[in-house]
């Protein structure tokens, strides 16, 4: 009972601090908008892929090669974005890359060959990859400042934006050409970035512009470690993996050596263990994101091509995925608090595995929709939890490393599905999503007793 009272007091104090701090509240709203815009713009593109495929006259394999442009552009940018965030600040990089994404989304339907489409998608992928690393880095800083498990809520906003984008795309599919539809998204994205970006840049967490509750209560010395401890795991018993949180610039908390390095600055065994943990979380994110990317860019085509439905029904299939992911992420904090991170990850991976088998192989559209929804529900919290854990270990560099693996899975998945489709057909190719979801569950279970090394 005393423990429960302490937990309740801590949560109440954290909520009171958040409610009383307009800067943190404004930052959370602005960052939520960026996640929503990212999902909205990306969904606008993916629901028009079948029409753009027909426009450029590409086969499944040629479309897979063109989609590889998104992968190459995104992964190349992700490798650099961690450094850009440390140099210019997470917030500024978020604003610039979001504006680039809003402009680049209008370009794919203006191409007339698979080669031109692939080249345009390089720019689109670079914008998308850079934005996702930058805004997730801001989110890690904000989670530490709030001391609340809110990472899943940001990714819920991404899913809600995707749901809105897919819904609008489905309604407009039979009335507007892809070029007109996606051109309309550009001013919407730019205006949103303009208003939300002003708030984000005005209060830079990565530059110490806003101090979280722990910093205020403890005078800043060593506060970073306490701020992040248990933020994603929830209250008390829900945290089955300990972590430490770096300072906003990606270094170790004040008074401590950087995570993974000894006091003399040399990398020791703890450093290799930290690197391994970041890679493990990145692999979980990658397995999850593979399924998300495959459903985004091939799910609609499966419903339209293999089950012989119209573009509106095909767009509704992606809407099932995003709506289920939204629900899963909005309830993610409660689920993680109740089950613990490892059990939540295992449960999500197994749910996605079963759901995708149904979605890929069921002969009826209604069952496919149910399978897609179960897959989205299972994948919902795998990615945000893994990215948050990596960011808690090493700051923006951890987010960048795990995001490269994670979004690499999302962006390499669609081309892989394209190549497999030419060989074995799209339904069979989509079962690889089930296989990787099961792999994610196995990885999460295998590291359930592992905790990151403490700083020296």
Short mmCIF file of C-alpha atoms in Angstrom, two decimals:
data_model
loop_
_atom_site.label_atom_id
_atom_site.label_comp_id
_atom_site.label_asym_id
_atom_site.label_seq_id
_atom_site.Cartn_x
_atom_site.Cartn_y
_atom_site.Cartn_z
CA UNK A 1 0.00 0.00 0.00
CA UNK A 2 2.77 2.54 0.75
CA UNK A 3 4.27 1.74 -2.67
CA UNK A 4 0.93 2.35 -4.38
CA UNK A 5 0.56 5.64 -2.51
CA UNK A 6 4.03 6.74 -3.65
CA UNK A 7 3.22 5.85 -7.25
CA UNK A 8 -0.05 7.76 -7.09
CA UNK A 9 1.67 10.79 -5.57
CA UNK A 10 4.38 10.76 -8.24
CA UNK A 11 1.88 10.48 -11.07
CA UNK A 12 -0.28 13.24 -9.62
CA UNK A 13 2.72 15.55 -9.23
CA UNK A 14 3.85 14.84 -12.79
CA UNK A 15 0.36 15.55 -14.14
CA UNK A 16 0.10 18.76 -12.11
CA UNK A 17 3.48 19.95 -13.37
CA UNK A 18 2.51 19.23 -16.96
CA UNK A 19 -0.83 21.00 -16.63
CA UNK A 20 0.82 24.02 -15.01
CA UNK A 21 3.62 24.31 -17.58
CA UNK A 22 2.28 25.96 -20.74
CA UNK A 23 5.58 25.53 -22.59
CA UNK A 24 5.58 21.74 -22.19
CA UNK A 25 1.90 21.60 -23.03
CA UNK A 26 2.43 23.66 -26.19
CA UNK A 27 5.41 21.52 -27.19
CA UNK A 28 3.44 18.33 -26.82
CA UNK A 29 0.59 19.69 -28.95
CA UNK A 30 2.97 20.97 -31.64
CA UNK A 31 4.91 17.71 -31.78
CA UNK A 32 1.66 15.74 -31.96
CA UNK A 33 0.72 17.84 -35.00
CA UNK A 34 4.01 16.98 -36.72
CA UNK A 35 3.43 13.25 -36.21
CA UNK A 36 -0.12 13.62 -37.55
CA UNK A 37 1.06 15.55 -40.63
CA UNK A 38 3.69 12.89 -41.32
CA UNK A 39 1.04 10.16 -41.30
CA UNK A 40 -1.40 12.28 -43.31
CA UNK A 41 1.05 13.02 -46.12
CA UNK A 42 2.41 9.48 -46.25
CA UNK A 43 -1.10 7.99 -46.40
CA UNK A 44 -2.04 10.38 -49.20
CA UNK A 45 0.79 8.91 -51.24
CA UNK A 46 0.21 5.23 -50.44
CA UNK A 47 -3.51 5.16 -51.29
CA UNK A 48 -2.70 6.46 -54.78
CA UNK A 49 0.03 3.91 -55.48
CA UNK A 50 -2.26 1.61 -57.55
CA UNK A 51 -3.22 4.54 -59.82
CA UNK A 52 0.39 5.75 -60.12
CA UNK A 53 1.52 2.18 -60.89
CA UNK A 54 -0.95 2.08 -63.78
CA UNK A 55 0.05 5.56 -64.91
CA UNK A 56 3.73 4.69 -65.29
CA UNK A 57 2.95 1.23 -66.70
CA UNK A 58 5.10 -0.61 -64.13
CA UNK A 59 5.01 -4.30 -63.34
CA UNK A 60 5.11 -5.44 -59.70
CA UNK A 61 8.88 -5.87 -59.91
CA UNK A 62 9.39 -2.48 -61.55
CA UNK A 63 7.23 -0.85 -58.90
CA UNK A 64 9.32 -2.59 -56.25
CA UNK A 65 12.47 -1.10 -57.78
CA UNK A 66 10.89 2.36 -57.88
CA UNK A 67 9.85 2.07 -54.24
CA UNK A 68 13.45 1.23 -53.46
CA UNK A 69 14.08 4.93 -54.13
CA UNK A 70 12.14 5.73 -50.95
CA UNK A 71 14.28 3.25 -49.04
CA UNK A 72 17.62 4.50 -50.33
CA UNK A 73 16.74 8.16 -49.79
CA UNK A 74 15.40 7.58 -46.30
CA UNK A 75 18.19 5.34 -45.02
CA UNK A 76 20.93 7.60 -46.41
CA UNK A 77 19.33 10.59 -44.68
CA UNK A 78 18.76 8.76 -41.40
CA UNK A 79 22.46 8.06 -41.08
CA UNK A 80 23.14 11.81 -41.24
CA UNK A 81 20.13 13.15 -39.34
CA UNK A 82 21.50 12.30 -35.89
CA UNK A 83 24.50 14.56 -36.58
CA UNK A 84 22.29 17.28 -38.04
CA UNK A 85 20.11 17.17 -34.91
CA UNK A 86 23.14 17.61 -32.66
CA UNK A 87 24.43 20.50 -34.78
CA UNK A 88 21.22 22.43 -35.49
CA UNK A 89 18.81 21.05 -32.90
CA UNK A 90 16.12 18.39 -33.20
CA UNK A 91 13.36 20.97 -33.57
CA UNK A 92 14.84 22.87 -36.51
CA UNK A 93 15.61 19.67 -38.42
CA UNK A 94 12.03 18.52 -37.77
CA UNK A 95 10.60 21.70 -39.28
CA UNK A 96 12.84 21.68 -42.38
CA UNK A 97 12.32 18.01 -43.20
CA UNK A 98 8.55 18.29 -42.69
CA UNK A 99 8.43 21.15 -45.21
CA UNK A 100 10.47 19.04 -47.65
CA UNK A 101 8.01 16.17 -47.24
CA UNK A 102 5.04 18.44 -47.95
CA UNK A 103 6.65 19.54 -51.21
CA UNK A 104 7.90 16.12 -52.31
CA UNK A 105 4.53 14.33 -51.88
CA UNK A 106 3.21 16.14 -54.98
CA UNK A 107 5.99 14.83 -57.26
CA UNK A 108 5.34 11.05 -57.78
CA UNK A 109 2.14 11.39 -59.89
CA UNK A 110 3.95 13.77 -62.26
CA UNK A 111 6.21 11.00 -63.52
CA UNK A 112 5.57 8.74 -66.52
CA UNK A 113 8.11 5.95 -66.14
CA UNK A 114 9.25 3.63 -63.38
CA UNK A 115 12.75 5.13 -63.55
CA UNK A 116 11.49 8.70 -63.12
CA UNK A 117 9.24 7.58 -60.29
CA UNK A 118 12.18 5.97 -58.51
CA UNK A 119 14.27 9.15 -58.81
CA UNK A 120 11.49 11.33 -57.44
CA UNK A 121 10.97 8.89 -54.58
CA UNK A 122 14.61 9.39 -53.55
CA UNK A 123 13.71 12.95 -52.52
CA UNK A 124 10.46 11.84 -50.93
CA UNK A 125 12.27 9.14 -48.96
CA UNK A 126 15.02 11.52 -47.81
CA UNK A 127 12.39 13.92 -46.46
CA UNK A 128 10.41 11.16 -44.78
CA UNK A 129 13.45 9.52 -43.19
CA UNK A 130 14.92 12.77 -41.89
CA UNK A 131 11.61 13.89 -40.42
CA UNK A 132 11.05 10.64 -38.57
CA UNK A 133 14.48 10.63 -36.93
CA UNK A 134 14.23 14.31 -35.96
CA UNK A 135 10.72 14.28 -34.52
CA UNK A 136 11.33 11.02 -32.64
CA UNK A 137 14.40 12.67 -31.09
CA UNK A 138 12.22 15.58 -29.96
CA UNK A 139 9.73 13.05 -28.59
CA UNK A 140 12.41 11.26 -26.54
CA UNK A 141 13.46 14.58 -24.99
CA UNK A 142 9.84 15.48 -24.24
CA UNK A 143 9.09 12.08 -22.67
CA UNK A 144 12.07 12.63 -20.34
CA UNK A 145 10.92 16.16 -19.50
CA UNK A 146 7.36 15.07 -18.75
CA UNK A 147 8.29 11.84 -16.94
CA UNK A 148 5.16 10.32 -18.45
CA UNK A 149 4.78 7.35 -20.87
CA UNK A 150 3.52 9.42 -23.79
CA UNK A 151 5.64 8.14 -26.68
CA UNK A 152 2.84 5.93 -27.96
CA UNK A 153 0.50 8.94 -28.05
CA UNK A 154 2.73 10.64 -30.63
CA UNK A 155 2.69 7.57 -32.82
CA UNK A 156 -1.07 7.39 -32.31
CA UNK A 157 -1.19 10.85 -33.88
CA UNK A 158 0.78 9.47 -36.83
CA UNK A 159 -1.81 6.71 -37.20
CA UNK A 160 -4.69 9.19 -36.88
CA UNK A 161 -3.10 11.33 -39.56
CA UNK A 162 -2.75 8.23 -41.71
CA UNK A 163 -6.39 7.34 -41.10
CA UNK A 164 -7.48 10.82 -42.17
CA UNK A 165 -5.20 10.77 -45.20
CA UNK A 166 -6.41 7.33 -46.27
CA UNK A 167 -10.05 8.30 -45.75
CA UNK A 168 -9.76 11.47 -47.80
CA UNK A 169 -7.77 9.61 -50.45
CA UNK A 170 -10.48 6.96 -50.72
CA UNK A 171 -13.19 9.60 -51.13
CA UNK A 172 -11.23 11.50 -53.76
CA UNK A 173 -9.91 8.48 -55.67
CA UNK A 174 -12.83 8.37 -58.11
CA UNK A 175 -13.12 12.14 -58.48
CA UNK A 176 -9.59 13.56 -58.67
CA UNK A 177 -6.46 12.42 -60.46
CA UNK A 178 -3.48 11.47 -58.27
CA UNK A 179 -1.65 14.61 -59.45
CA UNK A 180 -4.45 16.93 -58.36
CA UNK A 181 -5.07 15.11 -55.09
CA UNK A 182 -1.43 15.07 -53.98
CA UNK A 183 -0.85 18.66 -55.12
CA UNK A 184 -3.60 19.74 -52.72
CA UNK A 185 -1.70 18.11 -49.85
CA UNK A 186 1.33 20.36 -50.30
CA UNK A 187 -0.21 23.67 -49.10
CA UNK A 188 -2.01 21.84 -46.28
CA UNK A 189 1.30 20.38 -45.10
CA UNK A 190 3.24 23.63 -45.44
CA UNK A 191 0.68 25.71 -43.54
CA UNK A 192 0.55 23.16 -40.72
CA UNK A 193 4.34 23.06 -40.52
CA UNK A 194 4.47 26.86 -40.41
CA UNK A 195 2.16 27.19 -37.40
CA UNK A 196 3.31 24.13 -35.43
CA UNK A 197 6.96 24.75 -36.28
CA UNK A 198 6.96 28.20 -34.70
CA UNK A 199 6.01 26.63 -31.37
CA UNK A 200 8.55 23.85 -31.69
CA UNK A 201 11.47 26.15 -32.51
CA UNK A 202 10.51 28.65 -29.82
CA UNK A 203 10.99 26.07 -27.04
CA UNK A 204 13.95 23.87 -28.03
CA UNK A 205 14.28 20.97 -25.61
CA UNK A 206 17.47 19.87 -27.37
CA UNK A 207 19.04 23.24 -26.46
CA UNK A 208 17.80 23.35 -22.89
CA UNK A 209 15.02 25.82 -23.71
CA UNK A 210 12.50 24.01 -21.50
CA UNK A 211 13.44 22.22 -18.32
CA UNK A 212 11.46 19.19 -17.26
CA UNK A 213 10.04 18.51 -13.80
CA UNK A 214 13.10 16.62 -12.62
CA UNK A 215 15.45 19.43 -13.55
CA UNK A 216 13.34 21.97 -11.66
CA UNK A 217 12.94 19.79 -8.59
CA UNK A 218 16.57 18.74 -8.30
CA UNK A 219 18.33 21.81 -9.58
CA UNK A 220 19.50 20.13 -12.78
CA UNK A 221 22.44 18.12 -11.37
CA UNK A 222 21.93 14.51 -12.31
CA UNK A 223 18.34 15.25 -13.20
CA UNK A 224 18.44 13.67 -16.62
CA UNK A 225 18.88 10.21 -15.18
CA UNK A 226 15.87 10.51 -12.92
CA UNK A 227 13.73 12.20 -15.57
CA UNK A 228 13.83 9.28 -17.92
CA UNK A 229 13.79 6.42 -15.47
CA UNK A 230 10.60 4.46 -15.99
CA UNK A 231 8.99 7.05 -18.28
CA UNK A 232 8.11 4.54 -20.97
CA UNK A 233 7.64 1.56 -18.69
CA UNK A 234 4.88 3.23 -16.70
CA UNK A 235 4.50 3.21 -12.95
CA UNK A 236 6.47 0.81 -10.79
CA UNK A 237 5.96 -2.84 -11.61
CA UNK A 238 5.26 -2.25 -15.29
CA UNK A 239 8.91 -1.42 -15.94
CA UNK A 240 10.58 -4.71 -16.70
CA UNK A 241 13.64 -3.13 -18.31
CA UNK A 242 15.60 -0.43 -16.52
CA UNK A 243 17.04 2.50 -18.43
CA UNK A 244 18.88 5.72 -18.06
CA UNK A 245 18.13 8.89 -19.98
CA UNK A 246 20.83 11.04 -21.61
CA UNK A 247 21.04 14.76 -21.40
CA UNK A 248 19.25 16.68 -24.17
CA UNK A 249 22.35 16.93 -26.32
CA UNK A 250 22.74 13.17 -26.41
CA UNK A 251 25.47 12.99 -23.77
CA UNK A 252 25.24 11.34 -20.39
CA UNK A 253 23.45 12.96 -17.44
CA UNK A 254 25.39 15.55 -15.50
CA UNK A 255 28.13 14.13 -13.33
CA UNK A 256 28.21 10.78 -15.12
CA UNK A 257 30.25 9.28 -17.89
CA UNK A 258 28.48 8.81 -21.24
CA UNK A 259 26.52 5.58 -21.44
CA UNK A 260 28.79 2.85 -22.68
CA UNK A 261 32.04 4.64 -21.82
CA UNK A 262 34.28 4.44 -18.83
CA UNK A 263 35.15 7.62 -16.86
CA UNK A 264 38.42 7.93 -18.79
CA UNK A 265 36.42 8.21 -22.04
CA UNK A 266 37.41 4.79 -23.38
CA UNK A 267 34.73 2.46 -24.62
CA UNK A 268 34.51 -0.58 -22.37
CA UNK A 269 32.33 -3.70 -22.14
CA UNK A 270 29.37 -1.54 -21.11
CA UNK A 271 29.70 0.37 -24.38
CA UNK A 272 29.45 -2.79 -26.45
CA UNK A 273 26.47 -3.90 -24.39
CA UNK A 274 24.73 -0.55 -24.95
CA UNK A 275 25.41 -0.73 -28.69
CA UNK A 276 24.02 -4.26 -28.76
CA UNK A 277 20.86 -3.19 -26.91
CA UNK A 278 20.30 -0.31 -29.34
CA UNK A 279 20.69 -2.78 -32.22
CA UNK A 280 18.22 -5.18 -30.57
CA UNK A 281 15.62 -2.46 -30.18
CA UNK A 282 16.29 -1.42 -33.76
CA UNK A 283 15.68 -4.98 -34.94
CA UNK A 284 12.33 -5.09 -33.12
CA UNK A 285 11.41 -1.76 -34.70
CA UNK A 286 12.54 -3.04 -38.11
CA UNK A 287 10.44 -6.19 -37.93
CA UNK A 288 7.42 -4.13 -36.92
CA UNK A 289 7.97 -1.43 -39.51
CA UNK A 290 8.39 -4.00 -42.28
CA UNK A 291 4.77 -4.97 -41.74
CA UNK A 292 3.60 -1.38 -41.52
CA UNK A 293 5.35 -0.49 -44.78
CA UNK A 294 4.13 -3.61 -46.56
CA UNK A 295 0.53 -2.94 -45.60
CA UNK A 296 0.81 0.73 -46.51
CA UNK A 297 2.14 0.21 -50.00
CA UNK A 298 0.79 -3.23 -50.96
CA UNK A 299 -2.31 -3.73 -48.80
CA UNK A 300 -4.54 -1.58 -50.99
CA UNK A 301 -3.23 -3.29 -54.12
CA UNK A 302 -3.95 -6.72 -52.60
CA UNK A 303 -7.58 -5.79 -51.96
CA UNK A 304 -8.00 -4.17 -55.36
CA UNK A 305 -6.06 -6.64 -57.51
CA UNK A 306 -6.44 -10.02 -55.80
CA UNK A 307 -9.95 -9.57 -54.41
CA UNK A 308 -11.24 -7.45 -57.30
CA UNK A 309 -12.50 -4.41 -55.38
CA UNK A 310 -12.62 -0.75 -56.35
CA UNK A 311 -10.16 1.97 -55.22
CA UNK A 312 -12.48 3.16 -52.44
CA UNK A 313 -12.63 -0.30 -50.81
CA UNK A 314 -8.89 -0.66 -51.28
CA UNK A 315 -8.28 2.60 -49.42
CA UNK A 316 -10.62 1.39 -46.66
CA UNK A 317 -8.27 -1.56 -46.12
CA UNK A 318 -5.44 0.78 -45.19
CA UNK A 319 -7.89 2.76 -43.07
CA UNK A 320 -8.56 -0.44 -41.08
CA UNK A 321 -4.84 -0.73 -40.37
CA UNK A 322 -4.40 2.88 -39.29
CA UNK A 323 -7.55 3.00 -37.17
CA UNK A 324 -6.51 -0.17 -35.32
CA UNK A 325 -3.01 1.23 -34.81
CA UNK A 326 -4.50 4.46 -33.48
CA UNK A 327 -6.56 2.57 -30.91
CA UNK A 328 -3.58 0.44 -29.96
CA UNK A 329 -1.29 3.43 -29.48
CA UNK A 330 -3.82 5.48 -27.54
CA UNK A 331 -4.10 2.59 -25.07
CA UNK A 332 -0.39 1.75 -25.28
CA UNK A 333 0.66 3.39 -22.02
CA UNK A 334 -2.00 1.51 -20.04
CA UNK A 335 -1.10 -1.77 -21.75
CA UNK A 336 2.63 -1.38 -21.05
CA UNK A 337 1.95 -0.39 -17.44
CA UNK A 338 -0.25 -3.43 -16.94
CA UNK A 339 1.79 -6.08 -18.76
CA UNK A 340 5.31 -4.67 -18.75
CA UNK A 341 7.24 -3.84 -21.89
CA UNK A 342 8.45 -7.34 -22.75
CA UNK A 343 5.04 -9.00 -22.44
CA UNK A 344 3.42 -6.15 -24.37
CA UNK A 345 5.95 -6.53 -27.18
CA UNK A 346 5.53 -10.32 -27.32
CA UNK A 347 1.73 -10.06 -27.25
CA UNK A 348 1.80 -7.45 -30.03
CA UNK A 349 4.12 -9.51 -32.23
CA UNK A 350 1.99 -12.64 -31.93
CA UNK A 351 -1.23 -10.71 -32.60
CA UNK A 352 0.28 -9.18 -35.74
CA UNK A 353 1.53 -12.59 -36.86
CA UNK A 354 -1.92 -14.19 -36.69
CA UNK A 355 -3.68 -11.14 -38.10
CA UNK A 356 -1.46 -10.93 -41.17
CA UNK A 357 -1.89 -14.61 -41.97
CA UNK A 358 -5.62 -13.95 -42.06
CA UNK A 359 -5.25 -10.73 -44.03
CA UNK A 360 -2.95 -12.26 -46.65
CA UNK A 361 -4.67 -15.60 -47.21
CA UNK A 362 -8.38 -15.09 -46.49
CA UNK A 363 -10.55 -15.37 -49.63
CA UNK A 364 -13.14 -12.77 -48.58
CA UNK A 365 -12.70 -9.01 -48.33
CA UNK A 366 -14.38 -8.76 -44.91
CA UNK A 367 -11.97 -11.31 -43.42
CA UNK A 368 -9.02 -9.53 -45.00
CA UNK A 369 -10.16 -6.29 -43.38
CA UNK A 370 -10.35 -8.03 -39.99
CA UNK A 371 -6.88 -9.46 -40.51
CA UNK A 372 -5.49 -6.05 -41.44
CA UNK A 373 -7.05 -4.53 -38.32
CA UNK A 374 -5.55 -7.23 -36.06
CA UNK A 375 -2.17 -6.70 -37.69
CA UNK A 376 -2.34 -2.95 -37.07
CA UNK A 377 -3.38 -3.54 -33.45
CA UNK A 378 -0.47 -5.92 -32.90
CA UNK A 379 2.13 -3.69 -34.53
CA UNK A 380 0.88 -0.52 -32.83
CA UNK A 381 3.27 -0.30 -29.89
CA UNK A 382 6.27 -2.29 -31.11
CA UNK A 383 7.90 0.55 -33.01
CA UNK A 384 7.39 3.50 -30.58
CA UNK A 385 8.49 1.44 -27.58
CA UNK A 386 11.65 0.23 -29.31
CA UNK A 387 12.61 3.72 -30.52
CA UNK A 388 11.98 5.21 -27.08
CA UNK A 389 14.21 2.61 -25.44
CA UNK A 390 17.04 3.25 -27.88
CA UNK A 391 16.72 7.01 -27.44
CA UNK A 392 16.82 6.64 -23.66
CA UNK A 393 20.17 4.88 -23.96
CA UNK A 394 22.12 7.29 -26.17
CA UNK A 395 19.90 10.22 -27.15
CA UNK A 396 19.59 11.33 -30.82
CA UNK A 397 22.32 8.91 -31.91
CA UNK A 398 20.35 6.02 -30.44
CA UNK A 399 17.17 7.24 -32.10
CA UNK A 400 19.04 7.59 -35.40
CA UNK A 401 20.58 4.10 -35.16
CA UNK A 402 17.35 2.35 -34.17
CA UNK A 403 15.35 4.42 -36.66
CA UNK A 404 17.72 3.43 -39.45
CA UNK A 405 17.00 -0.22 -38.69
CA UNK A 406 13.34 0.45 -37.96
CA UNK A 407 12.44 2.62 -40.91
CA UNK A 408 14.82 0.54 -42.99
CA UNK A 409 12.40 -2.31 -42.38
CA UNK A 410 9.46 -0.12 -43.36
CA UNK A 411 11.15 1.15 -46.50
CA UNK A 412 12.90 -2.03 -47.63
CA UNK A 413 9.76 -4.10 -47.04
CA UNK A 414 7.73 -2.79 -50.01
CA UNK A 415 10.47 -3.46 -52.60
CA UNK A 416 11.00 -6.92 -51.12
CA UNK A 417 7.26 -7.60 -51.38
CA UNK A 418 7.40 -6.47 -55.02
CA UNK A 419 10.16 -8.91 -55.92
CA UNK A 420 8.45 -11.76 -54.06
CA UNK A 421 5.15 -10.96 -55.75
CA UNK A 422 6.66 -11.59 -59.17
CA UNK A 423 7.93 -14.95 -57.92
CA UNK A 424 5.15 -16.33 -55.70
CA UNK A 425 2.23 -13.89 -55.87
CA UNK A 426 1.20 -11.04 -53.59
CA UNK A 427 -0.80 -13.02 -50.98
CA UNK A 428 2.13 -15.34 -50.30
CA UNK A 429 4.58 -12.42 -50.30
CA UNK A 430 2.51 -10.69 -47.60
CA UNK A 431 2.92 -13.67 -45.26
CA UNK A 432 6.51 -12.50 -44.68
CA UNK A 433 4.93 -9.82 -42.50
CA UNK A 434 3.68 -12.60 -40.22
CA UNK A 435 7.11 -14.21 -40.12
CA UNK A 436 8.88 -11.00 -39.07
CA UNK A 437 6.22 -10.15 -36.49
CA UNK A 438 6.92 -13.54 -34.93
CA UNK A 439 10.66 -12.77 -35.03
CA UNK A 440 10.01 -9.50 -33.18
CA UNK A 441 8.10 -11.40 -30.48
CA UNK A 442 10.96 -13.89 -30.09
CA UNK A 443 13.56 -11.12 -29.81
CA UNK A 444 11.50 -9.25 -27.22
CA UNK A 445 11.08 -12.42 -25.16
CA UNK A 446 14.79 -13.26 -25.38
CA UNK A 447 15.83 -9.90 -23.85
CA UNK A 448 13.08 -9.72 -21.25
CA UNK A 449 15.56 -9.94 -18.35
CA UNK A 450 18.17 -7.67 -19.92
CA UNK A 451 18.70 -4.14 -18.68
CA UNK A 452 20.98 -1.47 -20.08
CA UNK A 453 24.26 -0.93 -18.25
CA UNK A 454 24.42 1.81 -15.71
CA UNK A 455 26.75 4.70 -16.32
CA UNK A 456 29.98 4.58 -14.42
#
